[in-house]
Amino acid sequence: MTTSNKSQIAKKNEFKERIINYFNEHKKGSYNYKQVSVALGIDGRKNQYMVADLLDDLTEGGFLIELIPGKYQASEITSTSEGTFVRRSNGKNSVLIDNSDVPIFVAERNSMHALNGDRVKVLLCAQRRGAEPEAKVVEVIEKKDQVFIGTLKVDKNFAFLSTDSKYLASDIFIPKNKLKGGCTGDKAIARIVQWNDDDKSPIGEVVDVLGRTGENNSEMNAILAEFGLPYVYPKNVEAAANKIDAGITPEEIARREDFRGVTTFTIDPRDAKDFDDALSIRRLDNGNWEVGVHIADVTHYVLPGSIIDKEAEKRATSVYLVDRTVPMLPERLCNGICSLRPDEEKLAFSCIFELDEYANIINHRICRTVIKSDRRFTYEEAQEVIETGKGDFAEEILELDKLAKILRKRRFDNGAVNFDRFEVRFEIDETGHPVSVYFKVSKDANKLIEEFMLLANKQVATEIGKPKGKKKPKPFVYRIHDNPDPDKMANFSEIAARFGYKVKTKGKASEVNNSLNKMLVSVKGHAEENLLSILAIRSMAKAVYSTVNIGHYGLAFDYYTHFTSPIRRYPDMMVHRLLDRYLNGGRAVSKDKLEGECKHSSDMEQLAANAERASIKYKQVEYMSDRLGQVYEGTVSGVTEWGLYVEIDENKCEGMVPIRDLADDYYEFDEKNYCLIGRRYRHMYQLGDKLTIQVARADLNKKQLDFAIVDEVGESPVLDKSGNVVKPSKEKSKKSTSNKSQAKLSQKKSKRKRR
């Protein structure tokens, strides 16, 4: 063996060892050969090609997994491993192995009919060079309790539940004696009870019949059931609430600070019934203002471990759909005993602040109180007082507004992110059918309440998280918000730049956020406002509950919690109990147990948000189903491999132009640049493009809107009865012909150059 060969082998072994060490240190990352080379300081084309060969060798040896061609990740998988099964209706099933975020493909023939979320044991199949890794389910260890929602079809001898679940491709066979009274056309919930290896469809039983498909109540309850959320309130819990004594005894009043004689009022949405919070204000002798943030004392009535408490803990949050509120607490508590209604004595847990004219906190205290609200304001009524300076308690509202604006400015100066977005709302008729769309905008009255709630939440978290002296903080519930992912921020900055906006992605958090806020202000009133606002939010981490305090990035607070909404959020009830315990010298609670409760609350909050979005999407599709064939101006709000998402400018309803309907060319998805590019004529569709669209299809079962693009001169495409494009518009054809001519001309020019 020559010296040169020995040197080459030594170098290869050295590179291999360094690559193995690198992937061991970055187990959850995925990298191509160039990224690995740069990370290890390996330059030169020859050396980098050696890295590429070594990555292939390590994949064949099972150390790495090639996620997609050229992209590698450390394999955490032994010959048999356990994980969570992920079922998809499109057949792209996979398994997420424990301690790894690598999805491994599982063919249906190798799935043992495992359902989405089941715990499974899998065997990793031998991976061929360049092929996608595969796994085979060898045992279903634990079945996840789950149900499926769909429409019943009952024939003479059998019945089926037809589902639109993204987790199940087949219908569910229902024996006639397991229908629970369901008929053809009923919306129903079913559970799978058996799925034999040779059966194409699983066998199930009906759990509940929700009503007729298409009826508002059935569909809203179906959305709740789809996300595993309760749609009825247990009778025994309501009965327990009805037995609670609402009376406030003189002994209880004596144990509290009495604010019944201090000007106090609530400001809430016009349709609100559960009033969590009230504000009091009075001028002190020294000229400062005393502002009380009074929160319903729910935990005075709901005792730990009681049947009401257990139900509230399980639900963790109230759920707000388009047409209803699904409460966390029984109605007697949330709308009655605990609600801070005007002219009624109520028990509260309060943060009392002494503020100077510059909204600096001079003193504060946290205590239990008794209050009596003088007035119930809607946001609109309070806004009118702010704008005109006239009305009930005008002096008090104007002073609170002045202080709130100082607090708000200070918060943004410290680096808080200004996500001040409008919300889409529907006016619905008595049957629940949407008749119009309007936008809910946050005005000064909303921001007034927001600032004082933030102030109280911050103060409570600081009180426990930053004790005086050398005391260690005791376990507590924090509302945390992590720093944004650098890659997501970089992607967002690139997209914003296409619209002419500059967003910093590096530097101090306050500098990055000030740059982001400047963009969010500049974009106001422009067509791309909603798109860029949504993309900015998506670039951020999700806020969650945790015992580990890392601060709240979006608010720029070192300490933050949720204290102000115990009627509708269980974490606030947890905070009330911990606060009472610690302020009275109580011992620390179990941090592990508390963390488990935090995670459950975060998970339920996410489910509730998903259900709310699903109800909005359903109403958007229902609203647009009355407008099939109508033409609107829209903005491309998303680009995927299966088509373009377009948001209608007028009403913010979003639909899709399927890629199959872009009939003038074969379009391919450019993931890096968020665009679709025609293979032949290079026509491009990208985020932010303005399009004229026609409403083609509205599928309520799938909550899906399909649009068709109208050409530049206003001619609509020809659609079949199902809304599919059968013939593109003439202008499209002209454009294609024109592009074709340009392509030929370009080829001729390039030939001349080569000559």
PDB file of N, CA and C in Angstrom, residues 244-325:
ATOM      1  N   ILE A 244     -74.171  25.005  46.350  1.00  0.00           N
ATOM      2  CA  ILE A 244     -73.236  25.948  46.978  1.00  0.00           C
ATOM      3  C   ILE A 244     -73.987  27.172  47.482  1.00  0.00           C
ATOM      4  N   ASP A 245     -73.694  27.571  48.677  1.00  0.00           N
ATOM      5  CA  ASP A 245     -74.318  28.754  49.288  1.00  0.00           C
ATOM      6  C   ASP A 245     -73.635  30.005  48.752  1.00  0.00           C
ATOM      7  N   ALA A 246     -74.398  30.851  48.098  1.00  0.00           N
ATOM      8  CA  ALA A 246     -73.841  32.065  47.498  1.00  0.00           C
ATOM      9  C   ALA A 246     -73.713  33.201  48.502  1.00  0.00           C
ATOM     10  N   GLY A 247     -74.283  33.034  49.665  1.00  0.00           N
ATOM     11  CA  GLY A 247     -74.284  34.117  50.654  1.00  0.00           C
ATOM     12  C   GLY A 247     -72.893  34.459  51.160  1.00  0.00           C
ATOM     13  N   ILE A 248     -72.663  35.728  51.473  1.00  0.00           N
ATOM     14  CA  ILE A 248     -71.392  36.199  52.023  1.00  0.00           C
ATOM     15  C   ILE A 248     -71.642  36.593  53.477  1.00  0.00           C
ATOM     16  N   THR A 249     -71.051  35.862  54.370  1.00  0.00           N
ATOM     17  CA  THR A 249     -71.318  36.072  55.799  1.00  0.00           C
ATOM     18  C   THR A 249     -70.527  37.264  56.342  1.00  0.00           C
ATOM     19  N   PRO A 250     -70.997  37.880  57.429  1.00  0.00           N
ATOM     20  CA  PRO A 250     -70.250  38.964  58.084  1.00  0.00           C
ATOM     21  C   PRO A 250     -68.859  38.501  58.514  1.00  0.00           C
ATOM     22  N   GLU A 251     -68.735  37.225  58.906  1.00  0.00           N
ATOM     23  CA  GLU A 251     -67.431  36.701  59.333  1.00  0.00           C
ATOM     24  C   GLU A 251     -66.444  36.697  58.158  1.00  0.00           C
ATOM     25  N   GLU A 252     -66.965  36.326  56.961  1.00  0.00           N
ATOM     26  CA  GLU A 252     -66.087  36.306  55.784  1.00  0.00           C
ATOM     27  C   GLU A 252     -65.669  37.724  55.393  1.00  0.00           C
ATOM     28  N   ILE A 253     -66.599  38.655  55.460  1.00  0.00           N
ATOM     29  CA  ILE A 253     -66.284  40.052  55.143  1.00  0.00           C
ATOM     30  C   ILE A 253     -65.224  40.584  56.098  1.00  0.00           C
ATOM     31  N   ALA A 254     -65.312  40.211  57.367  1.00  0.00           N
ATOM     32  CA  ALA A 254     -64.366  40.694  58.381  1.00  0.00           C
ATOM     33  C   ALA A 254     -62.947  40.216  58.098  1.00  0.00           C
ATOM     34  N   ARG A 255     -62.801  39.091  57.391  1.00  0.00           N
ATOM     35  CA  ARG A 255     -61.473  38.559  57.087  1.00  0.00           C
ATOM     36  C   ARG A 255     -60.857  39.230  55.857  1.00  0.00           C
ATOM     37  N   ARG A 256     -61.589  40.122  55.209  1.00  0.00           N
ATOM     38  CA  ARG A 256     -61.148  40.691  53.937  1.00  0.00           C
ATOM     39  C   ARG A 256     -61.080  42.217  53.982  1.00  0.00           C
ATOM     40  N   GLU A 257     -60.362  42.791  53.007  1.00  0.00           N
ATOM     41  CA  GLU A 257     -60.400  44.246  52.842  1.00  0.00           C
ATOM     42  C   GLU A 257     -61.707  44.608  52.152  1.00  0.00           C
ATOM     43  N   ASP A 258     -62.323  45.658  52.608  1.00  0.00           N
ATOM     44  CA  ASP A 258     -63.649  46.040  52.105  1.00  0.00           C
ATOM     45  C   ASP A 258     -63.519  47.153  51.076  1.00  0.00           C
ATOM     46  N   PHE A 259     -63.834  46.846  49.841  1.00  0.00           N
ATOM     47  CA  PHE A 259     -63.767  47.836  48.761  1.00  0.00           C
ATOM     48  C   PHE A 259     -65.166  48.193  48.246  1.00  0.00           C
ATOM     49  N   ARG A 260     -66.195  47.870  49.016  1.00  0.00           N
ATOM     50  CA  ARG A 260     -67.554  48.107  48.528  1.00  0.00           C
ATOM     51  C   ARG A 260     -67.866  49.591  48.351  1.00  0.00           C
ATOM     52  N   GLY A 261     -67.132  50.434  49.039  1.00  0.00           N
ATOM     53  CA  GLY A 261     -67.385  51.874  48.915  1.00  0.00           C
ATOM     54  C   GLY A 261     -66.476  52.572  47.921  1.00  0.00           C
ATOM     55  N   VAL A 262     -65.625  51.816  47.225  1.00  0.00           N
ATOM     56  CA  VAL A 262     -64.679  52.399  46.259  1.00  0.00           C
ATOM     57  C   VAL A 262     -65.242  52.221  44.846  1.00  0.00           C
ATOM     58  N   THR A 263     -65.105  53.260  44.037  1.00  0.00           N
ATOM     59  CA  THR A 263     -65.601  53.197  42.644  1.00  0.00           C
ATOM     60  C   THR A 263     -65.005  51.994  41.922  1.00  0.00           C
ATOM     61  N   THR A 264     -65.879  51.117  41.458  1.00  0.00           N
ATOM     62  CA  THR A 264     -65.457  49.853  40.837  1.00  0.00           C
ATOM     63  C   THR A 264     -66.361  49.553  39.649  1.00  0.00           C
ATOM     64  N   PHE A 265     -65.791  49.050  38.572  1.00  0.00           N
ATOM     65  CA  PHE A 265     -66.602  48.674  37.405  1.00  0.00           C
ATOM     66  C   PHE A 265     -65.914  47.588  36.599  1.00  0.00           C
ATOM     67  N   THR A 266     -66.693  46.939  35.744  1.00  0.00           N
ATOM     68  CA  THR A 266     -66.160  45.932  34.818  1.00  0.00           C
ATOM     69  C   THR A 266     -66.264  46.468  33.395  1.00  0.00           C
ATOM     70  N   ILE A 267     -65.345  46.022  32.535  1.00  0.00           N
ATOM     71  CA  ILE A 267     -65.390  46.348  31.099  1.00  0.00           C
ATOM     72  C   ILE A 267     -65.172  45.037  30.351  1.00  0.00           C
ATOM     73  N   ASP A 268     -66.170  44.607  29.587  1.00  0.00           N
ATOM     74  CA  ASP A 268     -66.128  43.289  28.936  1.00  0.00           C
ATOM     75  C   ASP A 268     -66.812  43.359  27.572  1.00  0.00           C
ATOM     76  N   PRO A 269     -66.679  42.285  26.767  1.00  0.00           N
ATOM     77  CA  PRO A 269     -67.432  42.222  25.502  1.00  0.00           C
ATOM     78  C   PRO A 269     -68.933  42.308  25.754  1.00  0.00           C
ATOM     79  N   ARG A 270     -69.674  42.782  24.763  1.00  0.00           N
ATOM     80  CA  ARG A 270     -71.102  43.025  24.958  1.00  0.00           C
ATOM     81  C   ARG A 270     -71.903  41.746  25.206  1.00  0.00           C
ATOM     82  N   ASP A 271     -71.377  40.584  24.740  1.00  0.00           N
ATOM     83  CA  ASP A 271     -72.110  39.334  24.934  1.00  0.00           C
ATOM     84  C   ASP A 271     -71.567  38.514  26.104  1.00  0.00           C
ATOM     85  N   ALA A 272     -70.663  39.103  26.910  1.00  0.00           N
ATOM     86  CA  ALA A 272     -70.066  38.363  28.033  1.00  0.00           C
ATOM     87  C   ALA A 272     -71.073  38.184  29.168  1.00  0.00           C
ATOM     88  N   LYS A 273     -70.976  37.042  29.843  1.00  0.00           N
ATOM     89  CA  LYS A 273     -71.809  36.768  31.024  1.00  0.00           C
ATOM     90  C   LYS A 273     -70.953  36.464  32.248  1.00  0.00           C
ATOM     91  N   ASP A 274     -69.717  35.968  31.988  1.00  0.00           N
ATOM     92  CA  ASP A 274     -68.812  35.663  33.095  1.00  0.00           C
ATOM     93  C   ASP A 274     -67.792  36.795  33.244  1.00  0.00           C
ATOM     94  N   PHE A 275     -67.949  37.590  34.278  1.00  0.00           N
ATOM     95  CA  PHE A 275     -67.082  38.746  34.506  1.00  0.00           C
ATOM     96  C   PHE A 275     -65.996  38.349  35.508  1.00  0.00           C
ATOM     97  N   ASP A 276     -64.806  38.022  34.993  1.00  0.00           N
ATOM     98  CA  ASP A 276     -63.682  37.582  35.824  1.00  0.00           C
ATOM     99  C   ASP A 276     -63.078  38.715  36.640  1.00  0.00           C
ATOM    100  N   ASP A 277     -63.030  39.897  36.023  1.00  0.00           N
ATOM    101  CA  ASP A 277     -62.207  40.959  36.590  1.00  0.00           C
ATOM    102  C   ASP A 277     -62.943  42.289  36.663  1.00  0.00           C
ATOM    103  N   ALA A 278     -62.570  43.084  37.658  1.00  0.00           N
ATOM    104  CA  ALA A 278     -63.102  44.440  37.822  1.00  0.00           C
ATOM    105  C   ALA A 278     -61.948  45.349  38.223  1.00  0.00           C
ATOM    106  N   LEU A 279     -62.096  46.635  37.929  1.00  0.00           N
ATOM    107  CA  LEU A 279     -61.097  47.632  38.319  1.00  0.00           C
ATOM    108  C   LEU A 279     -61.719  48.625  39.290  1.00  0.00           C
ATOM    109  N   SER A 280     -60.963  48.972  40.331  1.00  0.00           N
ATOM    110  CA  SER A 280     -61.376  50.069  41.221  1.00  0.00           C
ATOM    111  C   SER A 280     -60.310  51.146  41.137  1.00  0.00           C
ATOM    112  N   ILE A 281     -60.703  52.391  41.392  1.00  0.00           N
ATOM    113  CA  ILE A 281     -59.733  53.482  41.372  1.00  0.00           C
ATOM    114  C   ILE A 281     -60.194  54.580  42.317  1.00  0.00           C
ATOM    115  N   ARG A 282     -59.221  55.138  43.054  1.00  0.00           N
ATOM    116  CA  ARG A 282     -59.497  56.299  43.901  1.00  0.00           C
ATOM    117  C   ARG A 282     -58.210  57.085  44.089  1.00  0.00           C
ATOM    118  N   ARG A 283     -58.388  58.397  44.282  1.00  0.00           N
ATOM    119  CA  ARG A 283     -57.250  59.288  44.526  1.00  0.00           C
ATOM    120  C   ARG A 283     -56.871  59.201  46.000  1.00  0.00           C
ATOM    121  N   LEU A 284     -55.566  59.035  46.277  1.00  0.00           N
ATOM    122  CA  LEU A 284     -55.072  58.996  47.650  1.00  0.00           C
ATOM    123  C   LEU A 284     -54.736  60.404  48.133  1.00  0.00           C
ATOM    124  N   ASP A 285     -54.579  60.561  49.433  1.00  0.00           N
ATOM    125  CA  ASP A 285     -54.303  61.889  50.011  1.00  0.00           C
ATOM    126  C   ASP A 285     -52.997  62.481  49.501  1.00  0.00           C
ATOM    127  N   ASN A 286     -52.037  61.611  49.148  1.00  0.00           N
ATOM    128  CA  ASN A 286     -50.738  62.115  48.666  1.00  0.00           C
ATOM    129  C   ASN A 286     -50.747  62.462  47.180  1.00  0.00           C
ATOM    130  N   GLY A 287     -51.916  62.354  46.533  1.00  0.00           N
ATOM    131  CA  GLY A 287     -52.034  62.699  45.118  1.00  0.00           C
ATOM    132  C   GLY A 287     -51.855  61.531  44.175  1.00  0.00           C
ATOM    133  N   ASN A 288     -51.364  60.408  44.672  1.00  0.00           N
ATOM    134  CA  ASN A 288     -51.226  59.215  43.831  1.00  0.00           C
ATOM    135  C   ASN A 288     -52.580  58.531  43.654  1.00  0.00           C
ATOM    136  N   TRP A 289     -52.584  57.548  42.743  1.00  0.00           N
ATOM    137  CA  TRP A 289     -53.814  56.808  42.481  1.00  0.00           C
ATOM    138  C   TRP A 289     -53.701  55.385  43.024  1.00  0.00           C
ATOM    139  N   GLU A 290     -54.765  54.924  43.646  1.00  0.00           N
ATOM    140  CA  GLU A 290     -54.837  53.526  44.050  1.00  0.00           C
ATOM    141  C   GLU A 290     -55.729  52.805  43.045  1.00  0.00           C
ATOM    142  N   VAL A 291     -55.122  51.823  42.350  1.00  0.00           N
ATOM    143  CA  VAL A 291     -55.856  51.037  41.352  1.00  0.00           C
ATOM    144  C   VAL A 291     -55.933  49.596  41.860  1.00  0.00           C
ATOM    145  N   GLY A 292     -57.148  49.094  41.956  1.00  0.00           N
ATOM    146  CA  GLY A 292     -57.354  47.715  42.376  1.00  0.00           C
ATOM    147  C   GLY A 292     -57.733  46.838  41.200  1.00  0.00           C
ATOM    148  N   VAL A 293     -56.992  45.740  41.014  1.00  0.00           N
ATOM    149  CA  VAL A 293     -57.344  44.737  40.009  1.00  0.00           C
ATOM    150  C   VAL A 293     -57.993  43.592  40.784  1.00  0.00           C
ATOM    151  N   HIS A 294     -59.305  43.486  40.668  1.00  0.00           N
ATOM    152  CA  HIS A 294     -60.079  42.540  41.474  1.00  0.00           C
ATOM    153  C   HIS A 294     -60.501  41.350  40.615  1.00  0.00           C
ATOM    154  N   ILE A 295     -60.132  40.154  41.072  1.00  0.00           N
ATOM    155  CA  ILE A 295     -60.376  38.931  40.310  1.00  0.00           C
ATOM    156  C   ILE A 295     -61.328  38.030  41.098  1.00  0.00           C
ATOM    157  N   ALA A 296     -62.308  37.461  40.397  1.00  0.00           N
ATOM    158  CA  ALA A 296     -63.295  36.593  41.045  1.00  0.00           C
ATOM    159  C   ALA A 296     -62.608  35.528  41.897  1.00  0.00           C
ATOM    160  N   ASP A 297     -63.040  35.406  43.151  1.00  0.00           N
ATOM    161  CA  ASP A 297     -62.417  34.465  44.091  1.00  0.00           C
ATOM    162  C   ASP A 297     -63.053  33.076  43.940  1.00  0.00           C
ATOM    163  N   VAL A 298     -62.774  32.447  42.825  1.00  0.00           N
ATOM    164  CA  VAL A 298     -63.380  31.158  42.485  1.00  0.00           C
ATOM    165  C   VAL A 298     -63.009  30.082  43.499  1.00  0.00           C
ATOM    166  N   THR A 299     -61.751  30.076  43.942  1.00  0.00           N
ATOM    167  CA  THR A 299     -61.287  28.994  44.815  1.00  0.00           C
ATOM    168  C   THR A 299     -61.870  29.082  46.230  1.00  0.00           C
ATOM    169  N   HIS A 300     -62.555  30.181  46.553  1.00  0.00           N
ATOM    170  CA  HIS A 300     -63.291  30.231  47.818  1.00  0.00           C
ATOM    171  C   HIS A 300     -64.470  29.259  47.769  1.00  0.00           C
ATOM    172  N   TYR A 301     -65.033  29.082  46.566  1.00  0.00           N
ATOM    173  CA  TYR A 301     -66.219  28.231  46.388  1.00  0.00           C
ATOM    174  C   TYR A 301     -65.872  26.833  45.883  1.00  0.00           C
ATOM    175  N   VAL A 302     -64.808  26.725  45.079  1.00  0.00           N
ATOM    176  CA  VAL A 302     -64.428  25.433  44.496  1.00  0.00           C
ATOM    177  C   VAL A 302     -63.265  24.867  45.304  1.00  0.00           C
ATOM    178  N   LEU A 303     -63.544  23.862  46.095  1.00  0.00           N
ATOM    179  CA  LEU A 303     -62.536  23.309  46.997  1.00  0.00           C
ATOM    180  C   LEU A 303     -61.712  22.237  46.301  1.00  0.00           C
ATOM    181  N   PRO A 304     -60.414  22.137  46.631  1.00  0.00           N
ATOM    182  CA  PRO A 304     -59.542  21.136  46.001  1.00  0.00           C
ATOM    183  C   PRO A 304     -60.095  19.717  46.189  1.00  0.00           C
ATOM    184  N   GLY A 305     -60.095  18.952  45.098  1.00  0.00           N
ATOM    185  CA  GLY A 305     -60.539  17.564  45.170  1.00  0.00           C
ATOM    186  C   GLY A 305     -62.033  17.362  45.100  1.00  0.00           C
ATOM    187  N   SER A 306     -62.811  18.447  45.097  1.00  0.00           N
ATOM    188  CA  SER A 306     -64.268  18.322  45.001  1.00  0.00           C
ATOM    189  C   SER A 306     -64.650  17.890  43.590  1.00  0.00           C
ATOM    190  N   ILE A 307     -65.888  17.447  43.421  1.00  0.00           N
ATOM    191  CA  ILE A 307     -66.347  16.984  42.109  1.00  0.00           C
ATOM    192  C   ILE A 307     -66.296  18.114  41.070  1.00  0.00           C
ATOM    193  N   ILE A 308     -66.546  19.346  41.522  1.00  0.00           N
ATOM    194  CA  ILE A 308     -66.480  20.506  40.614  1.00  0.00           C
ATOM    195  C   ILE A 308     -65.033  20.774  40.226  1.00  0.00           C
ATOM    196  N   ASP A 309     -64.132  20.681  41.207  1.00  0.00           N
ATOM    197  CA  ASP A 309     -62.713  20.928  40.958  1.00  0.00           C
ATOM    198  C   ASP A 309     -62.135  19.895  39.984  1.00  0.00           C
ATOM    199  N   LYS A 310     -62.503  18.634  40.167  1.00  0.00           N
ATOM    200  CA  LYS A 310     -61.988  17.579  39.289  1.00  0.00           C
ATOM    201  C   LYS A 310     -62.440  17.782  37.846  1.00  0.00           C
ATOM    202  N   GLU A 311     -63.697  18.205  37.672  1.00  0.00           N
ATOM    203  CA  GLU A 311     -64.207  18.457  36.320  1.00  0.00           C
ATOM    204  C   GLU A 311     -63.498  19.655  35.697  1.00  0.00           C
ATOM    205  N   ALA A 312     -63.289  20.710  36.502  1.00  0.00           N
ATOM    206  CA  ALA A 312     -62.598  21.904  36.006  1.00  0.00           C
ATOM    207  C   ALA A 312     -61.155  21.580  35.630  1.00  0.00           C
ATOM    208  N   GLU A 313     -60.492  20.774  36.458  1.00  0.00           N
ATOM    209  CA  GLU A 313     -59.103  20.399  36.178  1.00  0.00           C
ATOM    210  C   GLU A 313     -59.018  19.598  34.883  1.00  0.00           C
ATOM    211  N   LYS A 314     -59.968  18.686  34.672  1.00  0.00           N
ATOM    212  CA  LYS A 314     -59.982  17.868  33.463  1.00  0.00           C
ATOM    213  C   LYS A 314     -60.175  18.736  32.220  1.00  0.00           C
ATOM    214  N   ARG A 315     -61.113  19.671  32.306  1.00  0.00           N
ATOM    215  CA  ARG A 315     -61.375  20.546  31.158  1.00  0.00           C
ATOM    216  C   ARG A 315     -60.254  21.569  30.967  1.00  0.00           C
ATOM    217  N   ALA A 316     -59.765  22.128  32.064  1.00  0.00           N
ATOM    218  CA  ALA A 316     -58.627  23.063  32.099  1.00  0.00           C
ATOM    219  C   ALA A 316     -58.923  24.448  31.526  1.00  0.00           C
ATOM    220  N   THR A 317     -59.947  24.552  30.682  1.00  0.00           N
ATOM    221  CA  THR A 317     -60.247  25.849  30.071  1.00  0.00           C
ATOM    222  C   THR A 317     -61.671  25.860  29.538  1.00  0.00           C
ATOM    223  N   SER A 318     -62.250  27.036  29.468  1.00  0.00           N
ATOM    224  CA  SER A 318     -63.488  27.193  28.702  1.00  0.00           C
ATOM    225  C   SER A 318     -63.123  27.201  27.224  1.00  0.00           C
ATOM    226  N   VAL A 319     -64.060  26.758  26.391  1.00  0.00           N
ATOM    227  CA  VAL A 319     -63.813  26.700  24.945  1.00  0.00           C
ATOM    228  C   VAL A 319     -64.763  27.673  24.265  1.00  0.00           C
ATOM    229  N   TYR A 320     -64.209  28.514  23.384  1.00  0.00           N
ATOM    230  CA  TYR A 320     -65.005  29.555  22.724  1.00  0.00           C
ATOM    231  C   TYR A 320     -65.131  29.243  21.236  1.00  0.00           C
ATOM    232  N   LEU A 321     -66.289  28.699  20.856  1.00  0.00           N
ATOM    233  CA  LEU A 321     -66.575  28.471  19.442  1.00  0.00           C
ATOM    234  C   LEU A 321     -67.295  29.697  18.883  1.00  0.00           C
ATOM    235  N   VAL A 322     -67.548  29.671  17.595  1.00  0.00           N
ATOM    236  CA  VAL A 322     -68.166  30.829  16.934  1.00  0.00           C
ATOM    237  C   VAL A 322     -69.486  31.223  17.591  1.00  0.00           C
ATOM    238  N   ASP A 323     -70.285  30.227  17.958  1.00  0.00           N
ATOM    239  CA  ASP A 323     -71.652  30.527  18.392  1.00  0.00           C
ATOM    240  C   ASP A 323     -71.923  30.217  19.859  1.00  0.00           C
ATOM    241  N   ARG A 324     -70.905  29.782  20.616  1.00  0.00           N
ATOM    242  CA  ARG A 324     -71.181  29.360  21.989  1.00  0.00           C
ATOM    243  C   ARG A 324     -69.906  29.342  22.824  1.00  0.00           C
ATOM    244  N   THR A 325     -70.121  29.351  24.121  1.00  0.00           N
ATOM    245  CA  THR A 325     -69.036  29.120  25.075  1.00  0.00           C
ATOM    246  C   THR A 325     -69.307  27.798  25.771  1.00  0.00           C
TER     247      THR A 325
END
